[in-house]
Short mmCIF file of N, CA and C in Angstrom, two decimals:
data_model
loop_
_atom_site.label_atom_id
_atom_site.label_comp_id
_atom_site.label_asym_id
_atom_site.label_seq_id
_atom_site.Cartn_x
_atom_site.Cartn_y
_atom_site.Cartn_z
N UNK A 153 4.00 -8.73 18.84
CA UNK A 153 3.80 -7.32 18.63
C UNK A 153 3.24 -7.10 17.22
N UNK A 154 2.70 -5.92 17.02
CA UNK A 154 2.09 -5.62 15.72
C UNK A 154 3.16 -5.51 14.64
N UNK A 155 2.90 -6.16 13.52
CA UNK A 155 3.83 -6.11 12.39
C UNK A 155 3.07 -5.96 11.09
N UNK A 156 3.66 -5.20 10.19
CA UNK A 156 3.19 -5.08 8.82
C UNK A 156 4.39 -5.36 7.92
N UNK A 157 4.25 -6.30 7.01
CA UNK A 157 5.37 -6.68 6.15
C UNK A 157 4.94 -6.61 4.70
N UNK A 158 5.52 -5.65 3.97
CA UNK A 158 5.21 -5.49 2.55
C UNK A 158 6.15 -6.33 1.69
N UNK A 159 5.67 -6.69 0.51
CA UNK A 159 6.49 -7.39 -0.47
C UNK A 159 5.91 -7.11 -1.86
N UNK A 160 6.68 -7.48 -2.88
CA UNK A 160 6.18 -7.38 -4.24
C UNK A 160 6.71 -6.22 -5.05
N UNK A 161 7.49 -5.36 -4.43
CA UNK A 161 8.06 -4.25 -5.19
C UNK A 161 9.12 -4.73 -6.17
N UNK A 162 9.57 -3.80 -6.98
CA UNK A 162 10.60 -4.13 -7.95
C UNK A 162 10.65 -3.11 -9.06
N UNK A 163 11.23 -3.53 -10.17
CA UNK A 163 11.39 -2.66 -11.33
C UNK A 163 10.36 -3.02 -12.39
N UNK A 164 9.70 -2.02 -12.92
CA UNK A 164 8.72 -2.24 -13.98
C UNK A 164 8.91 -1.18 -15.05
N UNK A 165 8.51 -1.49 -16.24
CA UNK A 165 8.52 -0.51 -17.32
C UNK A 165 7.23 0.29 -17.30
N UNK A 166 7.30 1.48 -17.82
CA UNK A 166 6.09 2.30 -17.94
C UNK A 166 5.02 1.51 -18.70
N UNK A 167 3.81 1.56 -18.15
CA UNK A 167 2.71 0.80 -18.71
C UNK A 167 2.56 -0.59 -18.14
N UNK A 168 3.54 -1.01 -17.36
CA UNK A 168 3.50 -2.34 -16.78
C UNK A 168 2.70 -2.41 -15.50
N UNK A 169 2.79 -3.57 -14.85
CA UNK A 169 2.01 -3.84 -13.65
C UNK A 169 2.88 -4.46 -12.56
N UNK A 170 2.49 -4.21 -11.34
CA UNK A 170 3.05 -4.87 -10.16
C UNK A 170 1.94 -5.06 -9.16
N UNK A 171 2.08 -6.08 -8.33
CA UNK A 171 1.14 -6.26 -7.22
C UNK A 171 1.91 -6.32 -5.91
N UNK A 172 1.57 -5.42 -5.02
CA UNK A 172 2.17 -5.39 -3.70
C UNK A 172 1.28 -6.12 -2.71
N UNK A 173 1.93 -6.72 -1.72
CA UNK A 173 1.20 -7.39 -0.63
C UNK A 173 1.68 -6.84 0.70
N UNK A 174 0.81 -6.91 1.67
CA UNK A 174 1.15 -6.49 3.03
C UNK A 174 0.48 -7.46 3.99
N UNK A 175 1.29 -8.19 4.74
CA UNK A 175 0.76 -9.14 5.71
C UNK A 175 0.80 -8.50 7.09
N UNK A 176 -0.35 -8.51 7.75
CA UNK A 176 -0.43 -7.93 9.08
C UNK A 176 -0.51 -9.01 10.14
N UNK A 177 0.07 -8.73 11.31
CA UNK A 177 0.00 -9.64 12.45
C UNK A 177 0.04 -8.83 13.74
N UNK A 178 -0.44 -9.45 14.79
CA UNK A 178 -0.44 -8.79 16.09
C UNK A 178 -1.64 -7.90 16.35
N UNK A 179 -2.60 -7.95 15.45
CA UNK A 179 -3.85 -7.21 15.65
C UNK A 179 -4.95 -7.94 14.86
N UNK A 180 -6.19 -7.55 15.12
CA UNK A 180 -7.31 -8.19 14.43
C UNK A 180 -7.47 -7.55 13.06
N UNK A 181 -6.83 -8.14 12.08
CA UNK A 181 -6.75 -7.55 10.74
C UNK A 181 -8.13 -7.29 10.15
N UNK A 182 -9.04 -8.23 10.35
CA UNK A 182 -10.32 -8.18 9.62
C UNK A 182 -11.18 -6.99 10.00
N UNK A 183 -10.96 -6.40 11.17
CA UNK A 183 -11.85 -5.31 11.61
C UNK A 183 -11.24 -3.93 11.38
N UNK A 184 -10.05 -3.89 10.79
CA UNK A 184 -9.34 -2.63 10.67
C UNK A 184 -9.31 -2.11 9.23
N UNK A 185 -9.59 -0.82 9.08
CA UNK A 185 -9.30 -0.18 7.81
C UNK A 185 -7.78 -0.14 7.62
N UNK A 186 -7.38 -0.27 6.36
CA UNK A 186 -5.96 -0.31 6.04
C UNK A 186 -5.67 0.73 4.95
N UNK A 187 -4.41 1.17 4.89
CA UNK A 187 -4.05 2.15 3.88
C UNK A 187 -2.74 1.83 3.22
N UNK A 188 -2.61 2.30 1.99
CA UNK A 188 -1.35 2.29 1.26
C UNK A 188 -0.87 3.73 1.09
N UNK A 189 0.41 3.94 1.36
CA UNK A 189 1.04 5.23 1.20
C UNK A 189 2.29 5.05 0.35
N UNK A 190 2.82 6.16 -0.14
CA UNK A 190 4.08 6.10 -0.88
C UNK A 190 4.89 7.36 -0.61
N UNK A 191 6.20 7.21 -0.75
CA UNK A 191 7.09 8.34 -0.56
C UNK A 191 8.16 8.30 -1.64
N UNK A 192 8.13 9.31 -2.49
CA UNK A 192 9.14 9.45 -3.54
C UNK A 192 10.33 10.22 -2.98
N UNK A 193 11.50 10.08 -3.60
CA UNK A 193 12.69 10.79 -3.12
C UNK A 193 12.46 12.30 -3.06
N UNK A 194 12.76 12.88 -1.92
CA UNK A 194 12.64 14.31 -1.76
C UNK A 194 11.23 14.83 -1.57
N UNK A 195 10.28 13.90 -1.44
CA UNK A 195 8.88 14.31 -1.29
C UNK A 195 8.31 13.76 0.00
N UNK A 196 7.18 14.35 0.41
CA UNK A 196 6.50 13.87 1.60
C UNK A 196 5.74 12.58 1.30
N UNK A 197 5.55 11.80 2.33
CA UNK A 197 4.74 10.59 2.18
C UNK A 197 3.30 11.00 1.86
N UNK A 198 2.69 10.30 0.91
CA UNK A 198 1.34 10.62 0.50
C UNK A 198 0.46 9.39 0.50
N UNK A 199 -0.83 9.63 0.69
CA UNK A 199 -1.80 8.54 0.69
C UNK A 199 -2.07 8.09 -0.74
N UNK A 200 -1.97 6.81 -0.97
CA UNK A 200 -2.34 6.23 -2.26
C UNK A 200 -3.82 5.85 -2.26
N UNK A 201 -4.24 5.24 -1.17
CA UNK A 201 -5.63 4.85 -1.04
C UNK A 201 -5.82 4.01 0.20
N UNK A 202 -7.08 3.70 0.47
CA UNK A 202 -7.38 2.92 1.64
C UNK A 202 -8.56 1.99 1.40
N UNK A 203 -8.75 1.08 2.33
CA UNK A 203 -9.85 0.13 2.23
C UNK A 203 -10.44 -0.08 3.61
N UNK A 204 -11.77 -0.08 3.68
CA UNK A 204 -12.43 -0.30 4.96
C UNK A 204 -12.41 -1.77 5.32
N UNK A 205 -12.84 -2.07 6.53
CA UNK A 205 -12.91 -3.47 6.95
C UNK A 205 -13.90 -4.23 6.08
N UNK A 206 -14.89 -3.54 5.55
CA UNK A 206 -15.90 -4.18 4.71
C UNK A 206 -15.51 -4.30 3.25
N UNK A 207 -14.36 -3.73 2.89
CA UNK A 207 -13.86 -3.88 1.53
C UNK A 207 -14.09 -2.69 0.61
N UNK A 208 -14.64 -1.61 1.13
CA UNK A 208 -14.82 -0.43 0.31
C UNK A 208 -13.51 0.33 0.18
N UNK A 209 -13.11 0.63 -1.07
CA UNK A 209 -11.81 1.27 -1.30
C UNK A 209 -11.98 2.68 -1.84
N UNK A 210 -11.01 3.49 -1.56
CA UNK A 210 -10.95 4.85 -2.10
C UNK A 210 -9.51 5.13 -2.51
N UNK A 211 -9.34 6.09 -3.44
CA UNK A 211 -8.03 6.29 -4.06
C UNK A 211 -7.71 7.77 -4.22
N UNK A 212 -6.42 8.05 -4.23
CA UNK A 212 -5.97 9.38 -4.61
C UNK A 212 -6.24 9.58 -6.09
N UNK A 213 -6.48 10.82 -6.47
CA UNK A 213 -6.79 11.12 -7.87
C UNK A 213 -5.67 10.65 -8.81
N UNK A 214 -4.44 10.71 -8.33
CA UNK A 214 -3.29 10.39 -9.18
C UNK A 214 -3.24 8.91 -9.58
N UNK A 215 -3.93 8.04 -8.86
CA UNK A 215 -3.88 6.61 -9.15
C UNK A 215 -5.25 6.04 -9.50
N UNK A 216 -6.28 6.84 -9.40
CA UNK A 216 -7.64 6.35 -9.65
C UNK A 216 -7.75 5.79 -11.06
N UNK A 217 -8.34 4.62 -11.18
CA UNK A 217 -8.49 3.98 -12.48
C UNK A 217 -7.31 3.11 -12.89
N UNK A 218 -6.19 3.23 -12.16
CA UNK A 218 -5.00 2.43 -12.47
C UNK A 218 -4.66 1.45 -11.34
N UNK A 219 -4.90 1.85 -10.12
CA UNK A 219 -4.55 1.03 -8.95
C UNK A 219 -5.82 0.48 -8.32
N UNK A 220 -5.71 -0.73 -7.74
CA UNK A 220 -6.83 -1.35 -7.05
C UNK A 220 -6.35 -1.92 -5.72
N UNK A 221 -7.05 -1.54 -4.67
CA UNK A 221 -6.74 -2.05 -3.33
C UNK A 221 -7.75 -3.14 -2.99
N UNK A 222 -7.26 -4.23 -2.45
CA UNK A 222 -8.14 -5.31 -2.01
C UNK A 222 -7.54 -5.94 -0.76
N UNK A 223 -8.32 -6.82 -0.16
CA UNK A 223 -7.84 -7.49 1.06
C UNK A 223 -8.39 -8.90 1.11
N UNK A 224 -7.61 -9.77 1.77
CA UNK A 224 -8.03 -11.15 2.04
C UNK A 224 -7.92 -11.33 3.54
N UNK A 225 -9.05 -11.21 4.22
CA UNK A 225 -9.01 -11.26 5.68
C UNK A 225 -8.61 -12.64 6.20
N UNK A 226 -8.88 -13.67 5.43
CA UNK A 226 -8.49 -15.03 5.85
C UNK A 226 -6.97 -15.18 5.88
N UNK A 227 -6.29 -14.37 5.07
CA UNK A 227 -4.83 -14.43 5.01
C UNK A 227 -4.17 -13.25 5.69
N UNK A 228 -4.98 -12.38 6.31
CA UNK A 228 -4.43 -11.17 6.94
C UNK A 228 -3.57 -10.38 5.96
N UNK A 229 -4.02 -10.29 4.73
CA UNK A 229 -3.20 -9.69 3.68
C UNK A 229 -3.94 -8.59 2.95
N UNK A 230 -3.24 -7.50 2.75
CA UNK A 230 -3.69 -6.35 1.98
C UNK A 230 -2.93 -6.34 0.66
N UNK A 231 -3.62 -5.96 -0.41
CA UNK A 231 -3.00 -5.94 -1.73
C UNK A 231 -3.11 -4.56 -2.37
N UNK A 232 -2.16 -4.28 -3.24
CA UNK A 232 -2.23 -3.11 -4.10
C UNK A 232 -1.85 -3.55 -5.51
N UNK A 233 -2.84 -3.66 -6.37
CA UNK A 233 -2.61 -3.99 -7.78
C UNK A 233 -2.37 -2.70 -8.52
N UNK A 234 -1.22 -2.59 -9.15
CA UNK A 234 -0.84 -1.36 -9.85
C UNK A 234 -0.70 -1.67 -11.34
N UNK A 235 -1.58 -1.07 -12.13
CA UNK A 235 -1.54 -1.22 -13.58
C UNK A 235 -1.25 0.13 -14.22
N UNK A 236 -0.84 0.09 -15.45
CA UNK A 236 -0.56 1.36 -16.15
C UNK A 236 0.45 2.22 -15.42
N UNK A 237 1.52 1.57 -14.94
CA UNK A 237 2.51 2.30 -14.13
C UNK A 237 3.18 3.41 -14.92
N UNK A 238 3.47 4.47 -14.22
CA UNK A 238 4.14 5.65 -14.78
C UNK A 238 5.44 5.91 -14.01
N UNK A 239 6.41 6.56 -14.63
CA UNK A 239 7.65 6.88 -13.90
C UNK A 239 7.38 7.64 -12.60
N UNK A 240 6.35 8.47 -12.59
CA UNK A 240 6.04 9.24 -11.37
C UNK A 240 5.45 8.38 -10.26
N UNK A 241 5.21 7.11 -10.52
CA UNK A 241 4.79 6.18 -9.46
C UNK A 241 5.99 5.63 -8.70
N UNK A 242 7.19 5.94 -9.15
CA UNK A 242 8.39 5.48 -8.46
C UNK A 242 8.42 6.02 -7.04
N UNK A 243 8.52 5.12 -6.07
CA UNK A 243 8.48 5.51 -4.66
C UNK A 243 8.67 4.26 -3.80
N UNK A 244 8.85 4.49 -2.52
CA UNK A 244 8.74 3.40 -1.54
C UNK A 244 7.28 3.36 -1.09
N UNK A 245 6.71 2.19 -1.16
CA UNK A 245 5.30 2.00 -0.82
C UNK A 245 5.18 1.35 0.55
N UNK A 246 4.29 1.91 1.36
CA UNK A 246 4.08 1.45 2.73
C UNK A 246 2.61 1.10 2.95
N UNK A 247 2.36 0.06 3.72
CA UNK A 247 1.01 -0.15 4.22
C UNK A 247 0.96 0.36 5.66
N UNK A 248 -0.24 0.66 6.10
CA UNK A 248 -0.39 1.31 7.39
C UNK A 248 -1.72 0.95 8.02
N UNK A 249 -1.74 0.96 9.35
CA UNK A 249 -2.96 0.72 10.12
C UNK A 249 -2.89 1.54 11.39
N UNK A 250 -4.05 1.96 11.86
CA UNK A 250 -4.14 2.66 13.14
C UNK A 250 -4.78 1.71 14.15
N UNK A 251 -4.08 1.47 15.22
CA UNK A 251 -4.58 0.61 16.29
C UNK A 251 -4.39 1.36 17.61
N UNK A 252 -5.47 1.46 18.36
CA UNK A 252 -5.42 2.16 19.66
C UNK A 252 -4.82 3.55 19.51
N UNK A 253 -5.29 4.26 18.49
CA UNK A 253 -4.90 5.66 18.22
C UNK A 253 -3.44 5.82 17.79
N UNK A 254 -2.74 4.73 17.54
CA UNK A 254 -1.36 4.80 17.08
C UNK A 254 -1.27 4.25 15.66
N UNK A 255 -0.57 5.01 14.81
CA UNK A 255 -0.39 4.56 13.43
C UNK A 255 0.88 3.72 13.33
N UNK A 256 0.72 2.59 12.67
CA UNK A 256 1.84 1.68 12.44
C UNK A 256 2.15 1.61 10.95
N UNK A 257 3.43 1.42 10.65
CA UNK A 257 3.91 1.33 9.27
C UNK A 257 4.69 0.05 9.06
N UNK A 258 4.63 -0.46 7.84
CA UNK A 258 5.55 -1.51 7.45
C UNK A 258 6.91 -0.91 7.12
N UNK A 259 7.81 -1.78 6.68
CA UNK A 259 9.17 -1.32 6.37
C UNK A 259 9.27 -0.70 4.99
N UNK A 260 8.25 -0.93 4.18
CA UNK A 260 8.22 -0.36 2.84
C UNK A 260 8.81 -1.29 1.79
N UNK A 261 8.34 -1.11 0.56
CA UNK A 261 8.88 -1.86 -0.56
C UNK A 261 9.07 -0.89 -1.73
N UNK A 262 10.22 -0.98 -2.37
CA UNK A 262 10.59 -0.03 -3.42
C UNK A 262 9.93 -0.42 -4.74
N UNK A 263 9.32 0.56 -5.37
CA UNK A 263 8.79 0.41 -6.72
C UNK A 263 9.50 1.42 -7.61
N UNK A 264 10.09 0.92 -8.67
CA UNK A 264 10.79 1.79 -9.62
C UNK A 264 10.22 1.55 -11.01
N UNK A 265 9.78 2.62 -11.64
CA UNK A 265 9.18 2.53 -12.97
C UNK A 265 10.07 3.26 -13.96
N UNK A 266 10.53 2.53 -14.96
CA UNK A 266 11.40 3.13 -15.97
C UNK A 266 10.58 3.56 -17.18
N UNK A 267 11.05 4.62 -17.81
CA UNK A 267 10.32 5.16 -18.97
C UNK A 267 10.80 4.51 -20.26
#
């Protein structure tokens, strides 16, 4: 069955960096656009950014210039490089894909940024 498994979250200080990974299985990873989302406590889940199957990425204004999305199709892995972290980046981060008109989510990985 389709699975998305995130890893790489943790605690970072403001100004620090983390890299999240998301391994996909059960679908043809290389042909699918992928997305990163986040949900902070008490807030709605929001789009962080996405990447096309060809590698073109786009970002929310709040992370533009600090975060980079990339993918390794040979490893079925999506990445989110987060630099210049801010306390407001604290959230659970999810990767996501739409297959056959259904959106799938990973289990999420917690990112906590201390000031």
